[in-house]
Coordinates of C-alpha atoms and ligand atoms in Angstrom, one line a residue:
Chain A
M1 CA 153.7 160.4 263.8
K2 CA 153.6 159.3 260.2
E3 CA 152.1 162.6 259.1
I4 CA 154.7 164.7 260.9
F5 CA 156.6 165.9 257.8
K6 CA 153.5 166.7 255.8
R7 CA 152.2 168.8 258.6
H8 CA 155.4 170.8 258.7
P9 CA 156.1 171.3 255.0
R10 CA 158.7 174.0 255.5
Y11 CA 160.7 171.7 257.8
A12 CA 160.6 168.8 255.4
H13 CA 164.2 168.3 254.2
A14 CA 165.1 165.3 252.1
P15 CA 167.3 163.2 254.5
E16 CA 170.8 162.6 253.2
A17 CA 170.6 158.9 253.9
F18 CA 168.3 158.6 250.9
E19 CA 170.9 159.9 248.4
G20 CA 172.2 157.5 245.8
M21 CA 169.5 154.9 246.4
P22 CA 167.4 153.9 243.4
D23 CA 164.2 155.9 243.2
N24 CA 164.8 157.0 246.8
L25 CA 162.8 153.9 247.8
W26 CA 165.4 152.3 250.1
V27 CA 167.9 153.5 252.6
R28 CA 170.7 151.4 254.0
C29 CA 171.3 151.4 257.7
P30 CA 175.0 152.3 258.2
Q31 CA 175.2 150.2 261.4
C32 CA 173.5 146.8 260.5
R33 CA 173.5 147.2 256.6
E34 CA 169.8 146.4 256.5
L35 CA 167.9 147.9 253.6
L36 CA 165.0 149.9 255.0
Y37 CA 161.9 151.1 253.1
A38 CA 162.3 154.8 252.9
K39 CA 158.7 155.6 253.5
E40 CA 158.7 153.7 256.7
Q41 CA 161.5 155.9 258.0
E42 CA 159.1 158.7 258.7
S43 CA 156.9 156.6 260.9
T44 CA 159.9 155.1 262.7
L45 CA 161.3 158.6 263.4
R46 CA 164.3 157.6 261.3
V47 CA 165.3 154.8 263.6
C48 CA 166.4 151.5 262.1
S49 CA 163.7 149.0 262.7
K50 CA 166.2 146.2 263.0
C51 CA 169.1 147.5 265.1
K52 CA 167.7 150.8 266.5
Y53 CA 170.4 152.9 264.9
H54 CA 169.3 156.6 265.1
F55 CA 169.8 158.3 261.7
P56 CA 170.8 161.9 261.8
V57 CA 167.8 164.3 261.5
S58 CA 167.7 168.1 261.0
A59 CA 167.1 170.5 263.8
H60 CA 163.6 171.3 262.6
E61 CA 162.8 167.6 262.3
R62 CA 164.0 167.0 265.9
I63 CA 161.8 169.7 267.3
A64 CA 158.8 168.5 265.2
M65 CA 159.3 164.9 266.5
T66 CA 159.4 166.1 270.1
V67 CA 156.8 168.8 270.6
D68 CA 153.0 168.9 270.3
E69 CA 151.7 169.2 266.8
D70 CA 152.1 172.7 265.3
S71 CA 153.2 174.2 268.6
F72 CA 156.7 175.4 267.6
R73 CA 157.1 179.1 267.1
E74 CA 160.6 180.0 265.9
Y75 CA 162.5 183.0 267.3
G76 CA 165.7 184.8 266.3
Q77 CA 165.8 183.8 262.6
G78 CA 167.5 187.1 261.7
V79 CA 170.6 186.4 263.7
R80 CA 173.4 185.5 261.3
A81 CA 177.2 185.0 261.3
A82 CA 179.2 188.0 260.2
D83 CA 182.8 186.9 259.4
P84 CA 184.3 189.1 262.1
L85 CA 187.9 188.1 261.5
G86 CA 187.7 188.5 257.7
F87 CA 188.8 184.9 257.4
R88 CA 190.5 184.5 254.1
S89 CA 192.9 182.0 252.7
P90 CA 193.6 180.7 249.2
S91 CA 191.3 177.8 249.8
Q92 CA 188.7 179.2 252.0
N93 CA 186.6 182.3 252.0
Y94 CA 184.4 182.2 255.1
S95 CA 181.7 184.7 254.0
E96 CA 181.1 182.7 250.9
K97 CA 181.1 179.5 252.9
L98 CA 178.4 180.9 255.1
T99 CA 176.0 181.1 252.1
E100 CA 176.8 177.5 251.3
Y101 CA 176.2 176.3 254.8
A102 CA 172.8 178.0 254.9
Q103 CA 171.8 176.4 251.6
E104 CA 173.0 173.0 252.8
A105 CA 171.3 173.3 256.1
G106 CA 168.1 175.2 255.3
T107 CA 168.7 177.4 258.4
N108 CA 170.5 180.8 258.8
E109 CA 172.7 179.5 261.5
A110 CA 173.8 176.3 263.3
F111 CA 171.1 176.7 266.0
I112 CA 167.3 177.3 266.0
Y113 CA 165.0 178.0 268.9
G114 CA 161.6 179.1 269.9
T115 CA 158.6 178.3 272.1
A116 CA 156.6 175.1 271.9
R117 CA 154.5 172.7 274.0
I118 CA 155.4 169.2 275.2
E119 CA 152.4 167.3 276.4
G120 CA 150.6 170.5 276.7
Q121 CA 153.3 172.3 278.8
D122 CA 155.1 175.4 277.6
V123 CA 158.8 175.2 277.0
V124 CA 161.5 177.0 275.2
I125 CA 163.2 174.5 272.9
G126 CA 166.3 174.8 270.7
A127 CA 168.3 172.5 268.5
V128 CA 171.8 172.5 266.9
E129 CA 171.7 172.1 263.1
F130 CA 174.6 169.9 262.4
K131 CA 174.5 170.6 258.6
F132 CA 175.4 174.2 259.2
C133 CA 179.2 174.1 259.5
G134 CA 179.1 170.9 261.6
G135 CA 176.8 172.6 264.2
S136 CA 179.8 174.7 265.4
M137 CA 179.3 177.6 267.8
G138 CA 180.1 180.8 266.0
A139 CA 179.1 184.1 267.5
A140 CA 175.6 184.0 265.9
A141 CA 174.9 180.4 267.0
G142 CA 176.2 181.2 270.5
E143 CA 174.0 184.3 270.6
K144 CA 171.0 182.3 269.7
I145 CA 171.7 179.7 272.3
A146 CA 172.0 182.5 274.9
R147 CA 168.8 184.1 273.7
A148 CA 167.0 180.8 274.0
M149 CA 168.1 180.9 277.7
D150 CA 167.1 184.5 278.0
L151 CA 163.7 183.7 276.5
A152 CA 163.1 180.9 279.0
V153 CA 163.9 183.3 281.9
E154 CA 161.6 186.0 280.4
K155 CA 158.7 183.6 279.9
R156 CA 159.5 181.5 282.9
Y157 CA 159.4 178.3 280.8
P158 CA 161.7 175.3 281.2
L159 CA 164.4 174.9 278.6
V160 CA 165.1 172.0 276.3
I161 CA 168.1 172.0 274.0
F162 CA 169.2 169.3 271.5
A163 CA 173.0 169.8 271.7
A164 CA 175.4 168.6 269.0
G165 CA 178.5 169.7 267.1
G166 CA 182.1 170.2 268.1
G167 CA 181.8 173.7 269.5
A168 CA 184.7 175.5 267.9
R169 CA 184.3 177.3 264.6
M170 CA 187.8 177.8 263.3
Q171 CA 186.9 180.7 261.1
E172 CA 185.8 182.8 264.1
G173 CA 188.8 182.1 266.3
V174 CA 188.6 183.1 270.0
I175 CA 185.3 184.8 269.3
S176 CA 183.9 181.3 268.8
L177 CA 185.7 180.0 271.9
M178 CA 184.1 182.8 274.0
Q179 CA 180.6 181.5 273.1
M180 CA 181.3 178.8 275.7
A181 CA 181.5 181.6 278.3
K182 CA 178.6 183.4 276.8
T183 CA 176.2 180.5 276.9
L184 CA 177.3 179.6 280.5
A185 CA 176.8 183.2 281.6
A186 CA 173.2 183.1 280.2
L187 CA 172.6 179.7 281.7
D188 CA 173.6 181.0 285.1
R189 CA 170.6 183.4 284.9
L190 CA 168.3 180.6 284.1
R191 CA 169.6 178.7 287.1
D192 CA 169.1 181.8 289.3
A193 CA 165.5 182.0 288.1
G194 CA 164.9 178.5 289.3
L195 CA 164.1 177.1 285.9
P196 CA 165.2 173.7 284.8
F197 CA 167.4 173.0 281.7
F198 CA 167.1 169.6 280.0
S199 CA 170.0 169.0 277.8
V200 CA 169.6 166.3 275.1
M201 CA 172.9 165.4 273.6
V202 CA 172.7 163.9 270.1
D203 CA 175.3 162.5 267.8
P204 CA 178.0 163.9 267.7
C205 CA 178.3 166.1 270.7
L206 CA 181.8 167.2 271.5
G207 CA 184.4 169.9 272.4
G208 CA 183.1 173.3 273.1
T209 CA 179.5 172.1 273.1
T210 CA 179.9 169.5 275.8
A211 CA 182.5 171.6 277.6
S212 CA 180.0 174.4 278.0
Y213 CA 176.2 174.4 278.2
A214 CA 175.5 170.8 277.1
M215 CA 177.0 169.1 280.1
M216 CA 175.4 171.6 282.5
G217 CA 171.9 170.4 282.1
D218 CA 169.9 169.9 285.3
V219 CA 169.1 166.6 283.6
T220 CA 171.4 165.4 280.9
I221 CA 169.9 163.0 278.3
A222 CA 171.7 161.2 275.5
E223 CA 170.3 159.7 272.3
P224 CA 171.2 156.0 272.0
G225 CA 174.6 155.4 270.3
A226 CA 175.4 159.1 270.2
Y227 CA 179.1 159.9 270.3
I228 CA 179.5 162.3 273.3
G229 CA 182.6 163.6 274.9
F230 CA 185.3 166.2 275.0
A231 CA 187.5 165.0 272.2
G232 CA 186.6 163.4 268.9
K233 CA 187.4 159.7 268.3
R234 CA 190.4 160.5 266.0
V235 CA 191.9 162.8 268.5
I236 CA 191.6 160.3 271.3
E237 CA 193.1 157.6 269.2
Q238 CA 196.0 159.8 268.4
T239 CA 196.5 160.6 272.2
I240 CA 196.3 157.0 273.4
R241 CA 197.9 155.5 270.2
Q242 CA 195.4 152.7 269.9
K243 CA 192.0 152.1 268.3
L244 CA 188.9 152.8 270.3
P245 CA 186.4 150.0 270.9
Q246 CA 183.1 150.5 269.1
N247 CA 181.1 151.5 272.1
A248 CA 183.7 153.9 273.7
A249 CA 182.5 157.4 274.4
R250 CA 179.0 156.6 273.2
A251 CA 175.9 157.4 275.1
E252 CA 175.7 154.1 277.0
F253 CA 179.4 154.3 277.9
L254 CA 178.9 157.8 279.3
Q255 CA 175.9 156.7 281.4
E256 CA 178.0 153.8 282.7
H257 CA 180.7 156.3 283.8
G258 CA 178.2 158.6 285.5
M259 CA 178.2 161.4 282.9
V260 CA 174.6 161.4 281.8
D261 CA 171.3 160.8 283.6
L262 CA 169.3 159.1 280.9
V263 CA 169.7 157.4 277.5
V264 CA 166.4 157.8 275.8
P265 CA 165.3 156.4 272.4
R266 CA 163.9 159.0 270.1
A267 CA 160.4 157.6 270.2
E268 CA 160.2 157.9 274.0
L269 CA 161.6 161.4 274.2
P270 CA 158.4 163.4 274.2
A271 CA 156.9 161.3 277.1
T272 CA 160.2 161.5 279.0
L273 CA 160.5 165.3 278.6
G274 CA 156.8 165.7 279.3
R275 CA 157.2 163.9 282.6
L276 CA 160.4 165.7 283.6
V277 CA 158.8 169.1 282.8
R278 CA 155.9 168.2 285.1
L279 CA 158.2 167.0 287.9
F280 CA 160.5 170.0 287.8
V281 CA 157.9 172.7 287.2
S282 CA 155.3 171.7 289.7
C283 CA 157.8 172.5 292.5
N284 CA 158.6 175.8 291.0
R285 CA 157.2 178.6 293.1
E286 CA 158.1 181.2 290.6
E287 CA 155.4 183.8 291.4
R288 CA 157.0 184.7 294.6
R289 CA 160.5 185.0 293.2
P290 CA 161.5 188.0 291.0
V291 CA 163.7 187.2 288.0
G292 CA 167.4 187.2 288.8
E293 CA 167.0 186.1 292.5
P294 CA 168.2 182.7 293.4
A295 CA 165.8 179.8 294.1
R296 CA 165.3 179.1 297.7
V297 CA 165.1 175.6 298.9
Chain B
M1 CA 222.4 182.4 276.3
V2 CA 218.9 181.2 275.6
S3 CA 218.3 178.8 272.7
L4 CA 217.4 180.6 269.4
L5 CA 214.3 180.1 267.4
E6 CA 214.5 179.7 263.6
F7 CA 213.7 183.3 262.9
E8 CA 216.4 184.5 265.4
T9 CA 219.4 183.1 263.5
T10 CA 220.6 186.6 262.6
L11 CA 221.4 187.0 266.3
R12 CA 224.1 184.4 266.2
P13 CA 226.9 186.5 264.8
L14 CA 225.9 189.4 267.1
E15 CA 226.1 187.0 270.1
S16 CA 229.5 185.8 269.0
E17 CA 230.6 189.5 268.7
L18 CA 229.4 190.1 272.2
E19 CA 231.2 187.1 273.6
E20 CA 234.4 188.1 271.8
A21 CA 234.1 191.6 273.2
R22 CA 233.7 190.2 276.7
R23 CA 236.7 188.0 276.2
V24 CA 238.9 190.7 274.9
G25 CA 237.6 193.2 277.5
G26 CA 237.1 196.9 277.2
N27 CA 233.8 198.3 278.3
G28 CA 233.2 200.3 275.1
H29 CA 233.3 197.2 273.0
V30 CA 231.0 195.2 275.2
D31 CA 228.5 198.0 275.4
S32 CA 228.3 198.6 271.7
A33 CA 228.1 194.8 270.9
Q34 CA 225.4 194.5 273.5
E35 CA 223.6 197.5 272.0
R36 CA 223.7 196.0 268.5
L37 CA 222.3 192.7 269.8
T38 CA 219.5 194.4 271.7
D39 CA 218.6 196.5 268.6
Q40 CA 218.4 193.4 266.5
L41 CA 216.3 191.7 269.1
R42 CA 214.0 194.6 269.3
R43 CA 213.7 194.7 265.5
I44 CA 212.8 191.0 265.3
Y45 CA 210.3 191.1 268.2
S46 CA 208.5 194.2 267.1
D47 CA 207.5 192.4 263.9
L48 CA 206.7 188.8 264.8
T49 CA 204.2 186.9 262.6
P50 CA 201.4 185.1 264.5
W51 CA 203.2 181.8 263.7
Q52 CA 206.4 183.1 265.2
K53 CA 204.5 184.2 268.3
V54 CA 203.3 180.6 268.6
Q55 CA 206.9 179.5 268.8
V56 CA 207.8 182.2 271.3
A57 CA 204.8 181.3 273.4
R58 CA 205.9 177.6 273.3
H59 CA 209.6 178.4 274.0
R60 CA 211.1 175.9 276.4
E61 CA 212.7 178.6 278.5
R62 CA 209.6 180.8 278.7
P63 CA 208.6 181.5 282.3
Y64 CA 205.8 179.3 283.6
T65 CA 203.3 179.8 286.4
L66 CA 205.8 178.7 289.1
D67 CA 208.4 181.2 287.7
Y68 CA 205.9 184.0 288.1
L69 CA 205.1 182.8 291.6
Q70 CA 208.8 182.8 292.4
W71 CA 209.6 186.2 291.0
G72 CA 206.3 188.1 291.3
F73 CA 204.7 186.8 294.5
T74 CA 205.7 185.7 298.0
D75 CA 204.7 183.1 300.5
F76 CA 203.1 180.8 298.0
V77 CA 201.8 177.5 299.5
E78 CA 200.9 175.0 296.9
L79 CA 197.8 173.0 297.7
H80 CA 197.2 169.6 296.1
G81 CA 194.4 167.3 294.9
D82 CA 190.8 167.5 293.7
R83 CA 189.4 165.5 296.7
S84 CA 187.7 163.0 294.5
F85 CA 190.2 161.2 292.3
A86 CA 193.8 162.4 292.1
E87 CA 196.4 165.2 292.1
D88 CA 197.0 166.7 288.6
R89 CA 200.4 168.4 288.3
A90 CA 199.4 170.1 285.0
I91 CA 197.5 172.7 287.0
I92 CA 199.0 174.1 290.2
G93 CA 197.4 176.4 292.8
G94 CA 197.4 177.8 296.2
P95 CA 197.4 181.1 298.2
A96 CA 200.2 183.6 297.9
L97 CA 200.9 187.2 298.7
L98 CA 200.9 189.9 296.0
N99 CA 201.8 193.3 297.3
G100 CA 200.8 192.2 300.8
R101 CA 197.4 191.0 299.7
S102 CA 196.4 187.3 299.9
V103 CA 195.3 186.0 296.5
M104 CA 194.5 182.5 295.2
V105 CA 196.8 181.7 292.3
I106 CA 195.8 178.9 289.9
G107 CA 197.7 178.2 286.7
H108 CA 198.7 175.6 284.1
Q109 CA 202.2 174.3 284.6
K110 CA 204.4 172.9 282.0
G111 CA 207.7 171.0 282.7
R112 CA 211.1 172.4 282.0
D113 CA 212.6 169.1 281.0
T114 CA 211.4 165.7 279.7
R115 CA 211.0 164.2 283.1
E116 CA 209.1 167.1 284.5
N117 CA 207.0 167.3 281.4
I118 CA 205.9 163.7 281.7
S119 CA 204.9 164.3 285.3
R120 CA 203.1 167.5 284.3
N121 CA 201.7 166.0 281.1
F122 CA 203.1 168.9 279.1
G123 CA 200.7 171.2 280.9
M124 CA 197.6 169.4 279.6
P125 CA 195.2 168.9 282.5
H126 CA 193.0 165.9 283.2
P127 CA 189.6 166.4 284.7
E128 CA 191.2 166.3 288.2
G129 CA 193.2 169.4 287.3
Y130 CA 190.0 171.4 286.6
R131 CA 188.3 170.0 289.6
K132 CA 191.2 171.1 291.8
A133 CA 191.1 174.5 290.2
E134 CA 187.4 174.7 290.9
R135 CA 187.9 173.6 294.5
L136 CA 190.5 176.3 295.0
M137 CA 188.3 179.0 293.4
R138 CA 185.5 178.1 295.9
Q139 CA 188.0 178.2 298.7
A140 CA 189.1 181.6 297.6
E141 CA 185.5 182.8 297.4
H142 CA 184.9 181.5 300.9
F143 CA 187.8 183.5 302.4
G144 CA 187.3 186.6 300.2
M145 CA 190.6 186.1 298.3
P146 CA 190.8 187.4 294.8
V147 CA 191.5 184.7 292.2
V148 CA 194.5 185.1 289.8
T149 CA 194.9 182.6 287.0
M150 CA 197.8 181.9 284.7
V151 CA 196.9 180.4 281.4
D152 CA 199.5 178.3 279.5
T153 CA 198.4 175.0 278.0
P154 CA 198.4 173.3 274.6
G155 CA 194.9 172.1 275.6
A156 CA 193.1 169.7 277.9
N157 CA 194.2 166.1 277.7
A158 CA 192.2 164.0 275.3
G159 CA 192.5 160.4 276.3
L160 CA 189.8 157.8 276.8
S161 CA 190.3 157.9 280.6
D162 CA 189.6 161.7 280.5
E163 CA 186.3 160.9 278.8
E164 CA 185.5 158.3 281.5
R165 CA 186.1 160.9 284.2
G166 CA 184.2 163.7 282.4
Q167 CA 186.7 166.1 280.9
A168 CA 184.0 168.1 279.2
E169 CA 181.9 168.4 282.4
A170 CA 185.0 169.4 284.4
I171 CA 185.8 172.2 282.0
A172 CA 182.2 173.4 281.8
S173 CA 181.8 173.4 285.5
S174 CA 185.0 175.3 286.1
I175 CA 183.9 178.0 283.6
A176 CA 180.5 178.2 285.2
T177 CA 182.0 178.4 288.7
M178 CA 184.5 181.1 287.7
L179 CA 181.8 183.2 286.1
A180 CA 179.8 183.2 289.3
L181 CA 182.7 183.8 291.9
R182 CA 181.9 186.5 294.4
V183 CA 185.5 187.8 294.4
P184 CA 187.5 189.7 291.9
T185 CA 189.2 187.6 289.3
V186 CA 192.1 188.3 286.9
A187 CA 193.4 185.9 284.2
V188 CA 196.8 186.3 282.6
V189 CA 197.6 184.4 279.4
I190 CA 201.3 183.9 279.9
G191 CA 202.0 181.5 277.0
E192 CA 199.7 179.3 275.0
G193 CA 196.0 179.7 275.6
G194 CA 194.9 176.5 274.0
S195 CA 191.2 176.2 273.5
G196 CA 188.6 175.1 276.1
G197 CA 191.4 173.7 278.3
A198 CA 192.6 177.2 278.6
L199 CA 189.2 178.9 278.8
A200 CA 188.4 176.7 281.8
I201 CA 190.4 179.0 284.1
A202 CA 190.4 182.2 281.9
V203 CA 186.9 183.7 282.3
A204 CA 187.9 186.5 284.6
D205 CA 186.8 190.1 285.3
R206 CA 190.0 191.1 283.4
I207 CA 191.8 189.0 280.9
L208 CA 195.4 190.2 280.4
M209 CA 197.8 188.8 277.8
L210 CA 201.6 188.9 277.6
E211 CA 202.8 190.7 274.5
H212 CA 203.9 187.5 272.7
A213 CA 201.3 185.1 274.2
V214 CA 198.7 183.5 271.9
F215 CA 195.1 182.4 272.5
T216 CA 193.5 180.0 270.1
V217 CA 190.1 178.3 269.6
A218 CA 192.1 175.2 268.6
S219 CA 195.9 174.8 268.2
P220 CA 197.0 176.0 264.7
E221 CA 197.9 172.5 263.9
A222 CA 194.5 171.1 264.8
A223 CA 192.7 174.0 263.0
A224 CA 194.7 173.4 259.8
S225 CA 193.8 169.7 259.9
I226 CA 190.1 170.5 260.5
L227 CA 190.0 173.2 257.8
W228 CA 192.3 171.8 255.2
R229 CA 193.1 168.2 256.4
D230 CA 196.7 169.3 256.5
A231 CA 198.4 170.0 259.8
G232 CA 201.3 171.3 257.8
K233 CA 199.3 174.5 257.1
A234 CA 199.5 175.5 260.8
S235 CA 201.2 178.8 260.0
E236 CA 198.3 179.7 257.6
A237 CA 195.8 178.8 260.3
A238 CA 197.7 180.9 262.8
N239 CA 197.8 183.9 260.5
N240 CA 194.0 183.7 259.9
M241 CA 192.6 182.9 263.3
R242 CA 193.7 186.2 265.0
I243 CA 195.5 184.6 267.9
T244 CA 197.9 187.3 269.0
A245 CA 197.5 189.6 272.0
Q246 CA 197.4 192.6 269.7
D247 CA 194.6 191.2 267.6
L248 CA 192.5 190.0 270.5
K249 CA 192.9 193.4 272.2
Y250 CA 191.7 195.0 269.0
F251 CA 188.6 192.8 269.1
G252 CA 188.1 193.6 272.8
L253 CA 188.4 190.0 273.8
V254 CA 191.3 190.7 276.1
D255 CA 191.5 193.8 278.3
D256 CA 195.2 194.6 278.3
I257 CA 198.6 193.6 277.0
I258 CA 201.5 193.3 279.3
P259 CA 204.8 194.2 277.6
E260 CA 207.6 191.6 277.7
P261 CA 211.3 192.3 278.1
V262 CA 213.1 192.9 274.8
G263 CA 213.4 189.6 273.0
G264 CA 210.6 187.9 274.9
A265 CA 209.8 186.9 278.5
H266 CA 212.1 183.9 278.3
R267 CA 215.1 186.3 278.2
D268 CA 214.4 187.8 281.6
H269 CA 212.0 185.9 283.9
A270 CA 212.4 188.4 286.8
A271 CA 211.5 191.4 284.7
A272 CA 208.6 189.6 283.0
A273 CA 207.3 188.6 286.5
S274 CA 207.6 192.0 287.8
S275 CA 205.5 193.5 284.9
V276 CA 202.9 190.7 285.4
A277 CA 202.7 191.2 289.1
S278 CA 202.2 195.0 288.8
A279 CA 199.6 194.6 286.0
I280 CA 197.6 192.1 288.2
N281 CA 198.0 194.4 291.2
S282 CA 196.6 197.4 289.4
C283 CA 193.7 195.4 288.1
L284 CA 192.8 194.1 291.5
Q285 CA 193.0 197.5 293.0
G286 CA 190.4 198.7 290.6
L287 CA 188.2 195.6 290.9
S288 CA 188.3 195.6 294.7
E289 CA 186.7 199.0 294.8
L290 CA 183.5 197.8 293.1
P291 CA 180.6 196.5 295.2
I292 CA 180.4 192.7 294.6
D293 CA 177.0 192.9 292.9
E294 CA 178.3 195.5 290.5
L295 CA 181.3 193.4 289.8
L296 CA 179.2 190.4 289.0
A297 CA 176.8 192.4 286.8
A298 CA 179.8 193.7 284.8
R299 CA 181.3 190.3 284.5
Y300 CA 178.0 188.9 283.2
A301 CA 177.7 191.7 280.7
K302 CA 181.3 191.2 279.6
Y303 CA 180.7 187.7 278.5
R304 CA 177.0 187.8 277.6
N305 CA 177.5 190.8 275.3
I306 CA 180.2 189.4 273.1
A307 CA 178.6 190.2 269.8
F308 CA 180.3 189.9 266.3
F309 CA 177.1 188.6 264.6
S310 CA 174.7 190.5 262.3
E311 CA 171.0 191.0 262.6
Ligands
LIG401 ZN1 170.2 149.0 261.5

């Protein structure tokens, strides 16, 4: 695992947690305040060795940490946002912002996807890139999510998505809202084809993301400590007029309330997904069932 | 007289004139005063800004789902409860007759006064509301009844107990179910279409919008605080987000606009309801003629093919 970022040079982004630290040698854990040796962060998959806090990682890093070495082939890189509303205000010019987002994130949109292998098994895998406009679901991101679903149907592979972000992208208005419907329409075809969808929700996963495809996984997985829900912490606090306890609406809380199947630490995710793919695909008698026809029990 | 919004204050002298004419008597005076008032209303309402439309859509006297049921439908029987946790009065539903045809009507419901608003949570559903809606959609499908939804909510409720009971899952599941229903579906945005909490019951074969209704990805106040950390810039957000029926029709995101009585639906509930009922009825006539698989294919394409990106 230590070599993972060297093997994927084009995915190697400098993690933001390193900023401001002398010589980039140390990184401070925001949860337990421990100083961690930066070089070790790669071998620990950016998980604090003391308190197990999961640092944010980029979409490309996530996929690289999860799939078999060099197996990821990216699709749909040409799909980009288009500023359909001509969103202008004195303080905000969306089309200029898009260029900034792309530079910050190192991706063309808030979602990437492609094919890969997990423990030798073919999957379609995608991940939300939080650094691109907070991982929000504009028309281009929604399209890419739907295409990941289409690709899974076409190839008859299971689907894995790392879901994150708050869903709504204000600058695309109701077009952004409608991506919830678009992704769920595409997901319905995947379901009809009898293919499993493993949704992995990572911090933060909210709003139009959870209220659409993310919560509709055949198996829903959460990363430890991830903030997952419909409303953000601040909005809930405004609604109930009190402070939220530290663990509220986090992955473990959601599991306790029956909203997610599994809470899986980053290091165990490849093995967990590998096992799930084996379990759900071995019962899949796809050869006898044309695409678009519902699975028979 | 209905209560006036801030941009309607020029009506006040005209209203006084009309009252005076009525008091003094004389048909000619009353008619011409009425005419001046109507002209002014027409002028104001033909040129509303998006932010003004938000205020009309939120008007306390605007007709709500129950008003449309009262004036546009007959024989409504309200059904209650989600069968797993509670009854949520922010979403109502049940079968009713529309032009002699049984339909399942499901809609957000705001309260008319403070007491009713508390019991209806200002039209902001909990997960139970969406689960009730989903239950009624499935019931409609089972009996071959078309589903008619009325959309009017500031948004889904956002408390910690809503998280515990799965607000996001309830909304996602309602959308997924509605997209796959094997009966014709029509949604009407009658007031505020607030975000995911509105979309949960809005993904129909035809989406109609009342002339002065709005549909937003987030309330203008929330959008302003997300974009500029300043909820006071709500009007700027409203103007930029393309939230009006006219803009959304232009983008093809809604299928048709239902005209409102002069001065807004809140000035004439019966007339508004009759326009809404006949618009729904003509949609259903068209949709009912399609074989169900064609209807489902068209519905899939309608949502899957929403584009607005570049490649
Ligand atoms: Zn730590």
